[in-house]
GROMACS .gro file of C-alpha atoms in nm:
model
  281
    1MET     CA    1  -0.171  -1.462   1.580
    2SER     CA    2   0.141  -1.275   1.461
    3LYS     CA    3   0.031  -0.933   1.317
    4SER     CA    4   0.141  -0.829   0.953
    5LYS     CA    5   0.279  -0.462   0.814
    6LYS     CA    6   0.338  -0.316   0.490
    7MET     CA    7   0.682  -0.330   0.334
    8THR     CA    8   0.844  -0.142   0.068
    9VAL     CA    9   1.185  -0.184  -0.097
   10ILE     CA   10   1.399  -0.045  -0.404
   11ILE     CA   11   1.638  -0.197  -0.560
   12ALA     CA   12   1.925   0.001  -0.633
   13LYS     CA   13   2.276  -0.095  -0.841
   14LEU     CA   14   2.626  -0.031  -0.634
   15SER     CA   15   2.875   0.073  -0.934
   16LEU     CA   16   3.302   0.043  -0.818
   17THR     CA   17   3.417   0.398  -0.984
   18GLU     CA   18   3.736   0.562  -0.849
   19ASP     CA   19   3.912   0.225  -1.037
   20LEU     CA   20   3.671   0.114  -1.281
   21PHE     CA   21   3.876  -0.044  -1.545
   22SER     CA   22   4.129  -0.224  -1.301
   23ASN     CA   23   4.157  -0.584  -1.308
   24ASP     CA   24   4.045  -0.542  -0.923
   25ILE     CA   25   3.733  -0.487  -0.930
   26PRO     CA   26   3.620  -0.899  -0.791
   27GLU     CA   27   3.866  -0.768  -0.458
   28MET     CA   28   3.708  -0.465  -0.429
   29LEU     CA   29   3.339  -0.603  -0.417
   30GLU     CA   30   3.506  -0.870  -0.154
   31GLU     CA   31   3.607  -0.583   0.017
   32ILE     CA   32   3.281  -0.464   0.040
   33VAL     CA   33   3.101  -0.746   0.197
   34VAL     CA   34   3.433  -0.698   0.461
   35CYS     CA   35   3.337  -0.395   0.585
   36LEU     CA   36   2.930  -0.470   0.582
   37LYS     CA   37   3.040  -0.741   0.837
   38LYS     CA   38   3.234  -0.569   1.058
   39PRO     CA   39   3.176  -0.173   1.060
   40SER     CA   40   3.400   0.042   1.303
   41GLN     CA   41   3.342   0.378   1.106
   42LYS     CA   42   2.988   0.675   1.106
   43TYR     CA   43   2.927   0.921   0.926
   44ASP     CA   44   2.849   1.256   1.028
   45TYR     CA   45   2.674   1.568   0.859
   46THR     CA   46   2.405   1.819   0.957
   47TYR     CA   47   2.186   1.946   0.792
   48LYS     CA   48   1.922   2.309   0.860
   49ASN     CA   49   2.136   2.326   1.192
   50LYS     CA   50   2.088   1.984   1.295
   51ASN     CA   51   2.345   1.720   1.338
   52TYR     CA   52   2.249   1.371   1.206
   53THR     CA   53   2.483   1.058   1.269
   54TRP     CA   54   2.450   0.724   0.981
   55GLY     CA   55   2.604   0.409   1.063
   56LEU     CA   56   2.597   0.080   0.956
   57SER     CA   57   2.489  -0.272   1.200
   58PRO     CA   58   2.764  -0.524   1.155
   59GLY     CA   59   2.569  -0.702   0.853
   60GLN     CA   60   2.543  -1.112   0.888
   61GLU     CA   61   2.670  -1.349   0.572
   62LYS     CA   62   2.287  -1.611   0.499
   63PHE     CA   63   2.249  -1.839   0.197
   64PHE     CA   64   1.944  -1.823   0.038
   65ASN     CA   65   1.846  -2.091  -0.199
   66GLY     CA   66   2.210  -2.178  -0.252
   67LYS     CA   67   2.266  -1.799  -0.276
   68LYS     CA   68   2.508  -1.611  -0.055
   69TYR     CA   69   2.412  -1.238   0.080
   70ILE     CA   70   2.470  -0.994   0.368
   71LEU     CA   71   2.227  -0.891   0.566
   72GLY     CA   72   2.238  -0.592   0.801
   73ARG     CA   73   2.089  -0.244   0.873
   74LEU     CA   74   2.107   0.143   0.814
   75ILE     CA   75   2.046   0.359   1.093
   76ARG     CA   76   2.013   0.774   1.142
   77THR     CA   77   2.064   0.882   1.489
   78THR     CA   78   2.027   1.301   1.579
   79GLN     CA   79   2.004   1.519   1.890
   80GLU     CA   80   1.627   1.523   1.943
   81VAL     CA   81   1.553   1.766   2.217
   82ILE     CA   82   1.255   1.572   2.423
   83LYS     CA   83   0.937   1.758   2.630
   84GLU     CA   84   0.956   1.601   3.026
   85TYR     CA   85   0.751   1.741   3.242
   86ASP     CA   86   0.846   1.768   3.671
   87PHE     CA   87   0.589   1.729   3.838
   88GLU     CA   88   0.784   1.861   4.155
   89THR     CA   89   0.839   2.182   4.006
   90ASP     CA   90   0.515   2.204   3.758
   91THR     CA   91   0.662   2.254   3.454
   92GLU     CA   92   0.837   2.138   3.140
   93VAL     CA   93   1.150   2.042   3.110
   94LYS     CA   94   1.327   1.988   2.751
   95SER     CA   95   1.620   1.738   2.787
   96ILE     CA   96   1.813   1.621   2.496
   97ALA     CA   97   1.815   1.275   2.339
   98PRO     CA   98   2.175   1.232   2.203
   99LYS     CA   99   2.110   0.957   1.973
  100TYR     CA  100   1.799   0.958   1.956
  101LEU     CA  101   1.654   0.650   1.628
  102GLN     CA  102   1.514   0.895   1.381
  103THR     CA  103   1.559   0.607   1.063
  104MET     CA  104   1.638   0.204   1.061
  105LEU     CA  105   1.620   0.091   0.737
  106HIS     CA  106   1.713  -0.383   0.639
  107TYR     CA  107   1.928  -0.403   0.336
  108VAL     CA  108   1.990  -0.681   0.148
  109PHE     CA  109   2.337  -0.655  -0.032
  110ASP     CA  110   2.431  -0.897  -0.360
  111LYS     CA  111   2.740  -0.956  -0.443
  112GLU     CA  112   2.698  -1.108  -0.780
  113THR     CA  113   2.493  -0.868  -0.932
  114GLU     CA  114   2.559  -0.567  -0.749
  115LEU     CA  115   2.268  -0.505  -0.697
  116ILE     CA  116   2.189  -0.353  -0.278
  117ALA     CA  117   1.754  -0.396  -0.182
  118PHE     CA  118   1.668  -0.166   0.086
  119GLU     CA  119   1.357  -0.118   0.339
  120TYR     CA  120   1.176   0.214   0.189
  121LYS     CA  121   1.089   0.459   0.415
  122SER     CA  122   0.884   0.822   0.334
  123ASN     CA  123   1.082   1.008   0.599
  124LEU     CA  124   1.403   0.977   0.438
  125SER     CA  125   1.490   1.043   0.072
  126ILE     CA  126   1.656   0.734  -0.137
  127LYS     CA  127   1.903   0.973  -0.256
  128SER     CA  128   2.018   1.066   0.076
  129MET     CA  129   1.974   0.668   0.182
  130CYS     CA  130   2.204   0.544  -0.111
  131LYS     CA  131   2.465   0.890  -0.040
  132ALA     CA  132   2.494   0.760   0.277
  133PHE     CA  133   2.526   0.384   0.252
  134ALA     CA  134   2.789   0.488  -0.023
  135MET     CA  135   2.968   0.678   0.254
  136LEU     CA  136   2.999   0.429   0.481
  137CYS     CA  137   3.141   0.146   0.284
  138MET     CA  138   3.408   0.441   0.114
  139ILE     CA  139   3.548   0.467   0.503
  140ASN     CA  140   3.483   0.132   0.660
  141GLY     CA  141   3.665  -0.083   0.319
  142GLU     CA  142   4.006  -0.033   0.261
  143GLY     CA  143   4.103   0.025  -0.091
  144ILE     CA  144   3.752   0.081  -0.218
  145GLY     CA  145   3.773   0.441  -0.315
  146GLN     CA  146   3.481   0.590  -0.495
  147LEU     CA  147   3.150   0.435  -0.538
  148ASP     CA  148   2.871   0.532  -0.649
  149ILE     CA  149   2.468   0.378  -0.621
  150PHE     CA  150   2.118   0.455  -0.797
  151PRO     CA  151   1.825   0.366  -0.762
  152LYS     CA  152   1.654   0.092  -1.053
  153LYS     CA  153   1.368   0.301  -1.251
  154ARG     CA  154   1.060   0.099  -1.418
  155ASP     CA  155   1.139   0.102  -1.705
  156ASN     CA  156   0.774   0.004  -1.849
  157ASP     CA  157   0.700   0.318  -1.746
  158LEU     CA  158   0.956   0.554  -1.794
  159ILE     CA  159   0.963   0.450  -2.197
  160LYS     CA  160   0.657   0.500  -2.212
  161THR     CA  161   0.651   0.830  -2.071
  162ILE     CA  162   0.924   0.901  -2.339
  163ARG     CA  163   0.764   0.750  -2.628
  164SER     CA  164   0.407   0.966  -2.573
  165LEU     CA  165   0.654   1.282  -2.643
  166GLU     CA  166   0.558   1.368  -2.989
  167ARG     CA  167   0.863   1.488  -3.035
  168ILE     CA  168   1.226   1.560  -2.795
  169SER     CA  169   1.424   1.806  -2.827
  170ARG     CA  170   1.686   1.742  -2.527
  171VAL     CA  171   1.824   1.491  -2.274
  172LYS     CA  172   2.025   1.552  -2.052
  173PHE     CA  173   2.237   1.198  -1.862
  174THR     CA  174   2.453   1.194  -1.557
  175LEU     CA  175   2.588   0.844  -1.614
  176ILE     CA  176   2.829   0.614  -1.479
  177PRO     CA  177   3.112   0.412  -1.652
  178SER     CA  178   2.976  -0.020  -1.621
  179ASN     CA  179   3.160  -0.194  -1.363
  180PRO     CA  180   3.418  -0.453  -1.586
  181ASP     CA  181   3.195  -0.752  -1.790
  182TYR     CA  182   2.870  -0.641  -1.654
  183SER     CA  183   2.667  -0.593  -1.989
  184PRO     CA  184   2.724  -0.627  -2.351
  185TYR     CA  185   2.436  -0.386  -2.405
  186PHE     CA  186   2.609  -0.059  -2.300
  187LYS     CA  187   2.932  -0.173  -2.494
  188ARG     CA  188   2.926   0.161  -2.683
  189LEU     CA  189   2.844   0.390  -2.440
  190ASP     CA  190   3.062   0.281  -2.181
  191GLN     CA  191   3.365   0.310  -2.414
  192GLU     CA  192   3.279   0.670  -2.518
  193LEU     CA  193   3.266   0.769  -2.124
  194LYS     CA  194   3.625   0.558  -2.025
  195LYS     CA  195   3.760   0.831  -2.335
  196THR     CA  196   3.645   1.053  -2.059
  197LYS     CA  197   3.885   0.952  -1.765
  198TYR     CA  198   3.625   1.076  -1.537
  199LEU     CA  199   3.382   0.889  -1.247
  200LYS     CA  200   3.066   1.037  -1.357
  201SER     CA  201   2.988   1.257  -1.696
  202GLU     CA  202   2.694   1.434  -1.804
  203ILE     CA  203   2.601   1.396  -2.135
  204GLU     CA  204   2.350   1.611  -2.293
  205PHE     CA  205   2.187   1.560  -2.680
  206SER     CA  206   1.983   1.813  -2.813
  207GLY     CA  207   1.814   1.936  -3.143
  208LYS     CA  208   1.491   1.940  -3.378
  209ASN     CA  209   1.381   1.637  -3.371
  210LEU     CA  210   1.587   1.360  -3.165
  211LYS     CA  211   1.548   0.974  -3.162
  212PHE     CA  212   1.494   0.759  -2.906
  213GLU     CA  213   1.484   0.477  -3.077
  214ASP     CA  214   1.787   0.264  -3.209
  215THR     CA  215   1.995   0.595  -3.078
  216ILE     CA  216   2.295   0.601  -2.810
  217ILE     CA  217   1.981   0.748  -2.628
  218GLU     CA  218   1.816   0.494  -2.625
  219GLU     CA  219   2.114   0.297  -2.459
  220GLY     CA  220   2.178   0.561  -2.272
  221THR     CA  221   1.796   0.499  -2.080
  222TYR     CA  222   1.818   0.133  -2.052
  223LYS     CA  223   2.177   0.238  -1.890
  224VAL     CA  224   1.963   0.432  -1.654
  225ILE     CA  225   1.720   0.249  -1.579
  226SER     CA  226   1.963  -0.033  -1.455
  227GLY     CA  227   2.102   0.226  -1.201
  228GLN     CA  228   2.369   0.401  -1.372
  229GLY     CA  229   2.277   0.728  -1.333
  230GLU     CA  230   1.984   0.960  -1.426
  231ALA     CA  231   1.869   1.169  -1.678
  232ASN     CA  232   1.621   1.478  -1.787
  233TYR     CA  233   1.415   1.450  -2.100
  234TYR     CA  234   1.220   1.781  -2.299
  235GLY     CA  235   0.990   1.806  -2.525
  236TYR     CA  236   0.650   1.811  -2.723
  237ASP     CA  237   0.384   1.651  -2.640
  238SER     CA  238   0.097   1.583  -2.964
  239GLU     CA  239  -0.095   1.945  -2.909
  240GLN     CA  240   0.252   2.066  -2.926
  241LYS     CA  241   0.276   2.213  -2.547
  242ALA     CA  242   0.638   2.145  -2.349
  243LYS     CA  243   0.653   1.830  -2.181
  244SER     CA  244   0.940   1.793  -1.903
  245PHE     CA  245   1.016   1.524  -1.685
  246SER     CA  246   1.314   1.328  -1.451
  247SER     CA  247   1.408   0.983  -1.421
  248LYS     CA  248   1.359   0.994  -1.078
  249ASN     CA  249   1.014   1.047  -1.051
  250TYR     CA  250   1.012   0.612  -1.186
  251ILE     CA  251   1.218   0.485  -0.894
  252GLU     CA  252   1.112   0.083  -0.851
  253LYS     CA  253   0.948   0.014  -0.540
  254THR     CA  254   0.777  -0.310  -0.462
  255THR     CA  255   0.562  -0.344  -0.185
  256PHE     CA  256   0.450  -0.655  -0.016
  257ASP     CA  257   0.330  -0.782   0.274
  258ILE     CA  258   0.474  -0.926   0.555
  259LEU     CA  259   0.471  -1.015   0.929
  260ASP     CA  260   0.617  -0.844   1.171
  261GLN     CA  261   0.983  -1.039   1.264
  262GLY     CA  262   1.319  -0.978   1.122
  263GLN     CA  263   1.395  -1.334   0.932
  264ASP     CA  264   1.068  -1.277   0.777
  265ILE     CA  265   1.175  -0.932   0.659
  266TYR     CA  266   1.466  -1.078   0.569
  267GLN     CA  267   1.388  -1.364   0.359
  268ALA     CA  268   1.141  -1.069   0.159
  269ILE     CA  269   1.332  -0.849   0.116
  270ILE     CA  270   1.587  -1.123  -0.073
  271GLU     CA  271   1.292  -1.245  -0.247
  272THR     CA  272   1.264  -0.950  -0.445
  273ILE     CA  273   1.578  -0.879  -0.489
  274GLN     CA  274   1.638  -1.188  -0.647
  275ASN     CA  275   1.263  -1.135  -0.912
  276LYS     CA  276   1.405  -0.812  -0.985
  277SER     CA  277   1.574  -1.006  -1.384
  278ASP     CA  278   1.896  -0.752  -1.443
  279LEU     CA  279   1.997  -0.617  -1.801
  280ASN     CA  280   2.329  -0.837  -1.786
  281GLU     CA  281   2.119  -1.125  -1.786
   0.00000   0.00000   0.00000
């Protein structure tokens, strides 16, 4: 009898920001597919005096319900000191495993919606996972340039928390412009972001009585929810107590049971990404 296990998945939005307003976005997205299928470069970094290496397994192209996806694994290794026992000398011996497998995450990339579904594990921050995947795409692909990956948020929970404030005093956004034709909903805000000519913009609103509904703050919030940035909110509750919270605390996670088999893992992740409606639909 096959065993089952719990798996948690997050959905993130991939945005090409180097030549965002050019007409080469479809070609650049196809280049991402190419580099995921045949990755050749790895990404090394040091954190707290410890060396790590990020890499990608060769991606596989699969069709599911008539739609094409890229399936693969995001891998992190490190140099790990392992204690061994030498019976002859009756001593403990330290040896180094240079490519100790620390983390391996399954992912599914949907080029059509520009969404990535990542397997989530608590021993790795979502920020570092998204950063590593973006970096590996950039160093393995030709002409991709800068790209950013932000996780989608739990829209109902985030908006409910915002509306629980008696008054909003300040909102600080970190936003990236949408890829062309991604969603007409963000057209007004994207036009303003385009004028800055920045790959990523920080926008802050402050005042005594900021409004959420039917304002650029609402539009920016939905942009964050769709996976195109982050936001920090500040205000006061009904008892006039100061409150603050970040959109990073509202990342959408889906947990389900899967059979402990590779194919079942990918199918479950694909079904998750298909079930998540997008703002441009």
